PDB file of C-alpha atoms in Angstrom:
ATOM      1  CA  UNK A 562      19.685 -28.425 -32.439  1.00 41.00           C
ATOM      2  CA  UNK A 563      17.224 -26.362 -34.371  1.00 40.00           C
ATOM      3  CA  UNK A 564      14.316 -27.959 -32.470  1.00 37.00           C
ATOM      4  CA  UNK A 565      16.106 -27.252 -29.206  1.00 41.00           C
ATOM      5  CA  UNK A 566      16.704 -23.587 -30.058  1.00 34.00           C
ATOM      6  CA  UNK A 567      13.077 -23.310 -31.213  1.00 40.00           C
ATOM      7  CA  UNK A 568      11.910 -24.809 -27.941  1.00 46.00           C
ATOM      8  CA  UNK A 569      13.973 -22.451 -25.852  1.00 42.00           C
ATOM      9  CA  UNK A 570      12.722 -19.425 -27.904  1.00 38.00           C
ATOM     10  CA  UNK A 571       9.119 -20.554 -27.296  1.00 43.00           C
ATOM     11  CA  UNK A 572       9.782 -20.877 -23.555  1.00 40.00           C
ATOM     12  CA  UNK A 573      11.278 -17.350 -23.431  1.00 36.00           C
ATOM     13  CA  UNK A 574       8.293 -15.929 -25.323  1.00 39.00           C
ATOM     14  CA  UNK A 575       5.891 -17.549 -22.863  1.00 42.00           C
ATOM     15  CA  UNK A 576       7.755 -16.077 -19.877  1.00 41.00           C
ATOM     16  CA  UNK A 577       7.823 -12.572 -21.423  1.00 44.00           C
ATOM     17  CA  UNK A 578       5.689 -10.163 -19.429  1.00 47.00           C
ATOM     18  CA  UNK A 579       2.379  -9.211 -20.960  1.00 49.00           C
ATOM     19  CA  UNK A 580       2.511  -5.862 -22.719  1.00 54.00           C
ATOM     20  CA  UNK A 581      -0.665  -3.843 -22.867  1.00 55.00           C
ATOM     21  CA  UNK A 582      -1.784  -0.212 -23.377  1.00 59.00           C
ATOM     22  CA  UNK A 583      -2.816   1.988 -20.393  1.00 62.00           C
ATOM     23  CA  UNK A 584      -6.298   0.972 -19.310  1.00 63.00           C
ATOM     24  CA  UNK A 585      -6.169  -2.537 -20.815  1.00 69.00           C
ATOM     25  CA  UNK A 586      -6.005  -5.554 -18.520  1.00 74.00           C
ATOM     26  CA  UNK A 587      -2.725  -7.415 -18.404  1.00 72.00           C
ATOM     27  CA  UNK A 588      -4.060 -10.421 -16.487  1.00 83.00           C
ATOM     28  CA  UNK A 589      -6.513 -11.680 -13.994  1.00 88.00           C
ATOM     29  CA  UNK A 590      -6.695 -12.969 -10.350  1.00 93.00           C
ATOM     30  CA  UNK A 591      -7.571 -16.596 -11.061  1.00 92.00           C
ATOM     31  CA  UNK A 592      -4.477 -17.999  -9.356  1.00 93.00           C
ATOM     32  CA  UNK A 593      -4.921 -19.250  -5.756  1.00 95.00           C
ATOM     33  CA  UNK A 594      -3.968 -16.462  -3.354  1.00 95.00           C
ATOM     34  CA  UNK A 595      -1.463 -18.730  -1.567  1.00 95.00           C
ATOM     35  CA  UNK A 596       0.594 -18.794  -4.787  1.00 94.00           C
ATOM     36  CA  UNK A 597       0.717 -15.042  -5.117  1.00 94.00           C
ATOM     37  CA  UNK A 598       2.168 -11.971  -3.336  1.00 95.00           C
ATOM     38  CA  UNK A 599      -0.876 -11.986  -1.056  1.00 96.00           C
ATOM     39  CA  UNK A 600       0.496 -14.787   1.087  1.00 96.00           C
ATOM     40  CA  UNK A 601       4.031 -13.183   1.119  1.00 96.00           C
ATOM     41  CA  UNK A 602       2.392  -9.943   2.238  1.00 96.00           C
ATOM     42  CA  UNK A 603       0.696 -11.666   5.149  1.00 97.00           C
ATOM     43  CA  UNK A 604       3.955 -13.262   6.232  1.00 97.00           C
ATOM     44  CA  UNK A 605       5.866  -9.987   5.778  1.00 96.00           C
ATOM     45  CA  UNK A 606       3.377  -8.051   7.974  1.00 97.00           C
ATOM     46  CA  UNK A 607       3.554 -10.748  10.623  1.00 97.00           C
ATOM     47  CA  UNK A 608       7.318 -10.480  10.598  1.00 97.00           C
ATOM     48  CA  UNK A 609       7.195  -6.674  10.907  1.00 96.00           C
ATOM     49  CA  UNK A 610       4.814  -6.978  13.844  1.00 97.00           C
ATOM     50  CA  UNK A 611       7.131  -9.373  15.640  1.00 97.00           C
ATOM     51  CA  UNK A 612      10.097  -7.106  15.051  1.00 97.00           C
ATOM     52  CA  UNK A 613       8.186  -4.055  16.338  1.00 97.00           C
ATOM     53  CA  UNK A 614       6.917  -6.021  19.319  1.00 97.00           C
ATOM     54  CA  UNK A 615      10.437  -7.094  20.304  1.00 97.00           C
ATOM     55  CA  UNK A 616      11.732  -3.569  19.797  1.00 96.00           C
ATOM     56  CA  UNK A 617       8.923  -2.100  21.981  1.00 96.00           C
ATOM     57  CA  UNK A 618       9.383  -4.676  24.708  1.00 96.00           C
ATOM     58  CA  UNK A 619      13.156  -4.134  24.887  1.00 95.00           C
ATOM     59  CA  UNK A 620      13.243  -0.366  24.553  1.00 93.00           C
ATOM     60  CA  UNK A 621       9.873   1.072  25.772  1.00 93.00           C
ATOM     61  CA  UNK A 622       7.853  -1.689  27.471  1.00 94.00           C
ATOM     62  CA  UNK A 623       5.597   0.958  29.000  1.00 92.00           C
ATOM     63  CA  UNK A 624       4.239   1.666  25.537  1.00 93.00           C
ATOM     64  CA  UNK A 625       2.167  -1.542  25.744  1.00 94.00           C
ATOM     65  CA  UNK A 626       0.171  -0.066  28.638  1.00 93.00           C
ATOM     66  CA  UNK A 627      -0.330   3.294  26.997  1.00 92.00           C
ATOM     67  CA  UNK A 628      -3.910   2.929  25.872  1.00 91.00           C
ATOM     68  CA  UNK A 629      -4.091   6.401  24.445  1.00 91.00           C
ATOM     69  CA  UNK A 630      -1.267   5.672  22.058  1.00 91.00           C
ATOM     70  CA  UNK A 631      -2.910   2.627  20.578  1.00 92.00           C
ATOM     71  CA  UNK A 632      -6.237   4.498  20.347  1.00 92.00           C
ATOM     72  CA  UNK A 633      -4.464   7.215  18.385  1.00 90.00           C
ATOM     73  CA  UNK A 634      -3.577   4.647  15.681  1.00 91.00           C
ATOM     74  CA  UNK A 635      -7.227   3.980  14.795  1.00 91.00           C
ATOM     75  CA  UNK A 636      -7.819   7.310  12.981  1.00 91.00           C
ATOM     76  CA  UNK A 637      -4.778   6.550  10.770  1.00 91.00           C
ATOM     77  CA  UNK A 638      -6.324   3.239   9.678  1.00 92.00           C
ATOM     78  CA  UNK A 639      -9.720   4.828   9.336  1.00 92.00           C
ATOM     79  CA  UNK A 640      -8.511   7.698   7.240  1.00 91.00           C
ATOM     80  CA  UNK A 641      -6.575   5.362   4.907  1.00 92.00           C
ATOM     81  CA  UNK A 642      -9.719   3.253   4.399  1.00 93.00           C
ATOM     82  CA  UNK A 643     -11.808   6.389   3.851  1.00 93.00           C
ATOM     83  CA  UNK A 644      -9.446   7.534   1.072  1.00 92.00           C
ATOM     84  CA  UNK A 645      -9.634   4.060  -0.483  1.00 93.00           C
ATOM     85  CA  UNK A 646     -13.400   4.007  -0.301  1.00 94.00           C
ATOM     86  CA  UNK A 647     -13.650   7.369  -1.906  1.00 94.00           C
ATOM     87  CA  UNK A 648     -11.386   6.288  -4.737  1.00 93.00           C
ATOM     88  CA  UNK A 649     -13.346   3.001  -5.095  1.00 93.00           C
ATOM     89  CA  UNK A 650     -16.698   4.799  -5.340  1.00 94.00           C
ATOM     90  CA  UNK A 651     -15.145   7.223  -7.897  1.00 92.00           C
ATOM     91  CA  UNK A 652     -13.898   4.307  -9.991  1.00 91.00           C
ATOM     92  CA  UNK A 653     -17.302   2.562  -9.952  1.00 92.00           C
ATOM     93  CA  UNK A 654     -19.087   5.771 -10.862  1.00 92.00           C
ATOM     94  CA  UNK A 655     -17.139   6.059 -14.074  1.00 91.00           C
ATOM     95  CA  UNK A 656     -16.357   2.434 -14.892  1.00 88.00           C
ATOM     96  CA  UNK A 657     -18.301  -0.858 -15.023  1.00 90.00           C
ATOM     97  CA  UNK A 658     -17.298  -3.879 -12.970  1.00 90.00           C
ATOM     98  CA  UNK A 659     -17.220  -7.578 -13.724  1.00 90.00           C
ATOM     99  CA  UNK A 660     -19.059 -10.378 -11.811  1.00 91.00           C
ATOM    100  CA  UNK A 661     -16.458 -10.405  -9.079  1.00 92.00           C
ATOM    101  CA  UNK A 662     -16.360  -6.634  -8.613  1.00 92.00           C
ATOM    102  CA  UNK A 663     -13.158  -5.741 -10.502  1.00 93.00           C
ATOM    103  CA  UNK A 664     -13.062  -2.531 -12.574  1.00 90.00           C
ATOM    104  CA  UNK A 665     -13.325  -2.827 -16.346  1.00 88.00           C
ATOM    105  CA  UNK A 666     -11.560  -0.195 -18.405  1.00 84.00           C
ATOM    106  CA  UNK A 667     -10.273   0.048 -22.028  1.00 79.00           C
ATOM    107  CA  UNK A 668      -7.575   1.926 -23.785  1.00 74.00           C
ATOM    108  CA  UNK A 669     -10.030   4.637 -24.765  1.00 72.00           C
ATOM    109  CA  UNK A 670     -11.712   4.949 -21.376  1.00 76.00           C
ATOM    110  CA  UNK A 671     -11.931   8.603 -20.209  1.00 76.00           C
ATOM    111  CA  UNK A 672     -11.356   7.604 -16.559  1.00 83.00           C
ATOM    112  CA  UNK A 673      -8.185   5.835 -15.408  1.00 82.00           C
ATOM    113  CA  UNK A 674      -7.590   4.054 -12.095  1.00 87.00           C
ATOM    114  CA  UNK A 675      -4.142   5.725 -12.182  1.00 83.00           C
ATOM    115  CA  UNK A 676      -5.701   8.803 -10.683  1.00 82.00           C
ATOM    116  CA  UNK A 677      -7.234   7.139  -7.562  1.00 87.00           C
ATOM    117  CA  UNK A 678      -4.244   4.899  -7.102  1.00 87.00           C
ATOM    118  CA  UNK A 679      -2.113   8.012  -6.673  1.00 82.00           C
ATOM    119  CA  UNK A 680      -4.432   9.034  -3.769  1.00 82.00           C
ATOM    120  CA  UNK A 681      -3.575   5.768  -2.043  1.00 82.00           C
ATOM    121  CA  UNK A 682       0.089   6.321  -2.632  1.00 78.00           C
ATOM    122  CA  UNK A 683       0.110   9.812  -1.281  1.00 79.00           C
ATOM    123  CA  UNK A 684      -2.086   9.093   1.735  1.00 83.00           C
ATOM    124  CA  UNK A 685       0.116   6.116   2.813  1.00 84.00           C
ATOM    125  CA  UNK A 686       3.066   8.477   3.270  1.00 81.00           C
ATOM    126  CA  UNK A 687       1.174  11.532   4.546  1.00 81.00           C
ATOM    127  CA  UNK A 688      -1.174  10.005   7.124  1.00 84.00           C
ATOM    128  CA  UNK A 689       1.413   8.712   9.666  1.00 81.00           C
ATOM    129  CA  UNK A 690       3.202  12.081   9.573  1.00 77.00           C
ATOM    130  CA  UNK A 691       0.222  14.315   9.852  1.00 78.00           C
ATOM    131  CA  UNK A 692      -1.636  12.421  12.573  1.00 78.00           C
ATOM    132  CA  UNK A 693       0.982  12.854  15.249  1.00 72.00           C
ATOM    133  CA  UNK A 694       1.182  10.526  18.221  1.00 70.00           C
ATOM    134  CA  UNK A 695       0.823  12.888  21.161  1.00 74.00           C
ATOM    135  CA  UNK A 696       0.212  10.208  23.854  1.00 73.00           C
ATOM    136  CA  UNK A 697       3.756   8.948  23.449  1.00 74.00           C
ATOM    137  CA  UNK A 698       5.596  12.219  22.783  1.00 72.00           C
ATOM    138  CA  UNK A 699       8.270  11.419  25.325  1.00 79.00           C
ATOM    139  CA  UNK A 700       9.429   8.406  23.399  1.00 82.00           C
ATOM    140  CA  UNK A 701      12.390   9.368  21.253  1.00 80.00           C
ATOM    141  CA  UNK A 702      13.420   7.745  17.980  1.00 82.00           C
ATOM    142  CA  UNK A 703      11.491   6.237  15.119  1.00 89.00           C
ATOM    143  CA  UNK A 704       9.549   3.641  17.150  1.00 92.00           C
ATOM    144  CA  UNK A 705       6.159   5.455  17.245  1.00 90.00           C
ATOM    145  CA  UNK A 706       6.333   6.434  13.571  1.00 88.00           C
ATOM    146  CA  UNK A 707       7.156   2.869  12.710  1.00 93.00           C
ATOM    147  CA  UNK A 708       3.999   1.726  14.525  1.00 94.00           C
ATOM    148  CA  UNK A 709       2.041   4.409  12.634  1.00 90.00           C
ATOM    149  CA  UNK A 710       3.291   3.130   9.300  1.00 91.00           C
ATOM    150  CA  UNK A 711       2.589  -0.430  10.270  1.00 94.00           C
ATOM    151  CA  UNK A 712      -1.010   0.489  11.016  1.00 92.00           C
ATOM    152  CA  UNK A 713      -1.263   2.330   7.741  1.00 90.00           C
ATOM    153  CA  UNK A 714       0.034  -0.742   5.908  1.00 92.00           C
ATOM    154  CA  UNK A 715      -2.724  -2.743   7.432  1.00 93.00           C
ATOM    155  CA  UNK A 716      -5.142  -0.831   5.198  1.00 93.00           C
ATOM    156  CA  UNK A 717      -3.473  -2.626   2.247  1.00 94.00           C
ATOM    157  CA  UNK A 718      -3.283  -5.978   4.047  1.00 95.00           C
ATOM    158  CA  UNK A 719      -7.108  -6.260   4.124  1.00 95.00           C
ATOM    159  CA  UNK A 720      -7.179  -6.004   0.375  1.00 96.00           C
ATOM    160  CA  UNK A 721      -5.727  -9.533  -0.265  1.00 96.00           C
ATOM    161  CA  UNK A 722      -7.801 -11.735  -2.522  1.00 96.00           C
ATOM    162  CA  UNK A 723      -9.745 -13.917   0.015  1.00 96.00           C
ATOM    163  CA  UNK A 724     -10.934 -10.799   1.856  1.00 96.00           C
ATOM    164  CA  UNK A 725     -11.771  -8.520  -1.099  1.00 96.00           C
ATOM    165  CA  UNK A 726     -13.631 -11.211  -3.062  1.00 95.00           C
ATOM    166  CA  UNK A 727     -15.713 -12.079   0.052  1.00 95.00           C
ATOM    167  CA  UNK A 728     -16.645  -8.555   1.164  1.00 96.00           C
ATOM    168  CA  UNK A 729     -17.641  -5.602  -1.070  1.00 94.00           C
ATOM    169  CA  UNK A 730     -16.309  -3.190   1.505  1.00 95.00           C
ATOM    170  CA  UNK A 731     -12.742  -4.360   0.780  1.00 96.00           C
ATOM    171  CA  UNK A 732     -13.264  -4.780  -2.950  1.00 96.00           C
ATOM    172  CA  UNK A 733     -14.310  -1.160  -3.131  1.00 95.00           C
ATOM    173  CA  UNK A 734     -11.061  -0.163  -1.586  1.00 95.00           C
ATOM    174  CA  UNK A 735      -9.116  -2.429  -3.904  1.00 95.00           C
ATOM    175  CA  UNK A 736     -10.829  -0.918  -6.931  1.00 94.00           C
ATOM    176  CA  UNK A 737      -9.182   2.475  -6.168  1.00 93.00           C
ATOM    177  CA  UNK A 738      -5.630   1.081  -6.739  1.00 91.00           C
ATOM    178  CA  UNK A 739      -6.214  -1.845  -9.109  1.00 93.00           C
ATOM    179  CA  UNK A 740      -4.881  -0.503 -12.417  1.00 88.00           C
ATOM    180  CA  UNK A 741      -5.898  -3.114 -15.092  1.00 88.00           C
ATOM    181  CA  UNK A 742      -2.448  -2.949 -16.699  1.00 87.00           C
ATOM    182  CA  UNK A 743      -0.869  -3.958 -13.329  1.00 89.00           C
ATOM    183  CA  UNK A 744      -2.865  -7.180 -12.951  1.00 91.00           C
ATOM    184  CA  UNK A 745      -2.244  -9.620 -11.358  1.00 93.00           C
ATOM    185  CA  UNK A 746       0.630  -7.740  -9.639  1.00 93.00           C
ATOM    186  CA  UNK A 747      -1.350  -4.753  -8.287  1.00 93.00           C
ATOM    187  CA  UNK A 748      -0.658  -5.296  -4.618  1.00 93.00           C
ATOM    188  CA  UNK A 749       2.876  -6.493  -5.247  1.00 93.00           C
ATOM    189  CA  UNK A 750       3.862  -3.429  -7.147  1.00 91.00           C
ATOM    190  CA  UNK A 751       2.208  -0.744  -5.029  1.00 90.00           C
ATOM    191  CA  UNK A 752       3.263  -2.265  -1.698  1.00 92.00           C
ATOM    192  CA  UNK A 753       6.568  -3.898  -2.485  1.00 89.00           C
ATOM    193  CA  UNK A 754       7.608  -1.446  -5.139  1.00 84.00           C
ATOM    194  CA  UNK A 755       6.262   1.860  -3.753  1.00 84.00           C
ATOM    195  CA  UNK A 756       4.659   2.053  -0.286  1.00 87.00           C
ATOM    196  CA  UNK A 757       6.991  -0.111   1.777  1.00 89.00           C
ATOM    197  CA  UNK A 758      10.356   1.280   0.506  1.00 87.00           C
ATOM    198  CA  UNK A 759       8.910   4.796   0.767  1.00 82.00           C
ATOM    199  CA  UNK A 760       7.811   4.305   4.365  1.00 86.00           C
ATOM    200  CA  UNK A 761      11.304   2.970   5.283  1.00 88.00           C
ATOM    201  CA  UNK A 762      12.946   6.006   3.776  1.00 84.00           C
ATOM    202  CA  UNK A 763      10.572   8.394   5.455  1.00 84.00           C
ATOM    203  CA  UNK A 764      11.103   6.776   8.831  1.00 86.00           C
ATOM    204  CA  UNK A 765      14.902   6.812   8.341  1.00 88.00           C
ATOM    205  CA  UNK A 766      15.186  10.430   7.250  1.00 84.00           C
ATOM    206  CA  UNK A 767      12.685  11.653   9.856  1.00 83.00           C
ATOM    207  CA  UNK A 768      14.958  10.078  12.472  1.00 84.00           C
ATOM    208  CA  UNK A 769      18.161  11.523  10.899  1.00 84.00           C
ATOM    209  CA  UNK A 770      16.694  15.031  10.615  1.00 82.00           C
ATOM    210  CA  UNK A 771      15.402  14.981  14.150  1.00 79.00           C
ATOM    211  CA  UNK A 772      18.969  15.272  15.468  1.00 80.00           C
ATOM    212  CA  UNK A 773      19.140  18.763  13.956  1.00 82.00           C
ATOM    213  CA  UNK A 774      15.512  19.712  14.687  1.00 79.00           C
ATOM    214  CA  UNK A 775      14.665  19.532  10.947  1.00 76.00           C
ATOM    215  CA  UNK A 776      12.256  16.593  11.084  1.00 71.00           C
ATOM    216  CA  UNK A 777       9.731  18.427   8.874  1.00 74.00           C
ATOM    217  CA  UNK A 778      12.264  18.218   6.015  1.00 75.00           C
ATOM    218  CA  UNK A 779      10.805  14.776   5.403  1.00 75.00           C
ATOM    219  CA  UNK A 780       7.791  16.443   3.764  1.00 74.00           C
ATOM    220  CA  UNK A 781      10.115  17.377   0.894  1.00 76.00           C
ATOM    221  CA  UNK A 782      10.422  13.705  -0.030  1.00 71.00           C
ATOM    222  CA  UNK A 783       6.709  13.207   0.319  1.00 71.00           C
ATOM    223  CA  UNK A 784       5.689  16.077  -1.912  1.00 72.00           C
ATOM    224  CA  UNK A 785       8.307  15.061  -4.579  1.00 71.00           C
ATOM    225  CA  UNK A 786       7.098  11.447  -4.653  1.00 66.00           C
ATOM    226  CA  UNK A 787       3.429  12.187  -4.047  1.00 63.00           C
ATOM    227  CA  UNK A 788       2.507  15.515  -5.560  1.00 63.00           C
ATOM    228  CA  UNK A 789       5.214  15.587  -8.231  1.00 62.00           C
ATOM    229  CA  UNK A 790       4.587  12.059  -9.515  1.00 60.00           C
ATOM    230  CA  UNK A 791       0.867  12.631  -9.264  1.00 56.00           C
ATOM    231  CA  UNK A 792       1.037  15.666 -11.557  1.00 58.00           C
ATOM    232  CA  UNK A 793       3.096  13.602 -14.049  1.00 57.00           C
ATOM    233  CA  UNK A 794       0.436  10.907 -13.913  1.00 57.00           C
TER     234      UNK A 794
END
C-alpha cells in the first residue's frame, strides 16, 4: 500500500505544472506540433471559416462578389503583422535569442516580453473595430465584424511551430508574444484564453448595443481589458 501511495504521489508531482519566476522559461517547443495546440488551432480556424462561409451564403450571398469588402480586410491583417513585427524587433533589440530564434530572458532581465505581448492583445481587439468595413455598410448584424475578427486571428495562425521555425518573418512576430514563463503554451493561452473569448464578447456586445445606437460602448470593454490590464502589467 505504501508503495502504491508513493507511486501515485510521484505521478501527481510529475503532472504538476512547472512553476517559474517571471522571465524564466517554463518549457520548450520540442514536442511535435501535431501533438500541441497548434494543430487544434488550425482545425478551429478551419471550422470558423466554414461557419462564416455558410452564414454568408445563407444570409448575404452577395458579399462573396463584393471585392471591395475583401480588399478592406487586408489592412487589418497587415496592421496586426506590423504590430507583431515591431514587438519582435523590440524583443530582439533587448534580448538574445537561441539557435532556433526564441527569445532568452532571465528573472533579472530588464526587458520583459510581457510588454510587447500586451501590444498584440490590445491590437487584436482594436484593429477590427477601428478599420471599419465601408464597402458592406448596408449589411446589418455582426457578420462583417466577425469576418474582420477572423482575418485578425489569421495573424496568430501563421505563428504555429512549422511556419515560425521555417521563416524568420514569422518567428519575429512570435517573439513579441512568447513569454518564456508561458512556454510551451504561449499560443494556447493568448488565443484560447484571451483573444478568442474577447473577440466573441466584443462581437456580441457590439451587436446588442447596435439596437440602441450605442455600438461604440464596446470600446469600454476594450479599454478595460487592453489599457487597464496593460497598465497593471
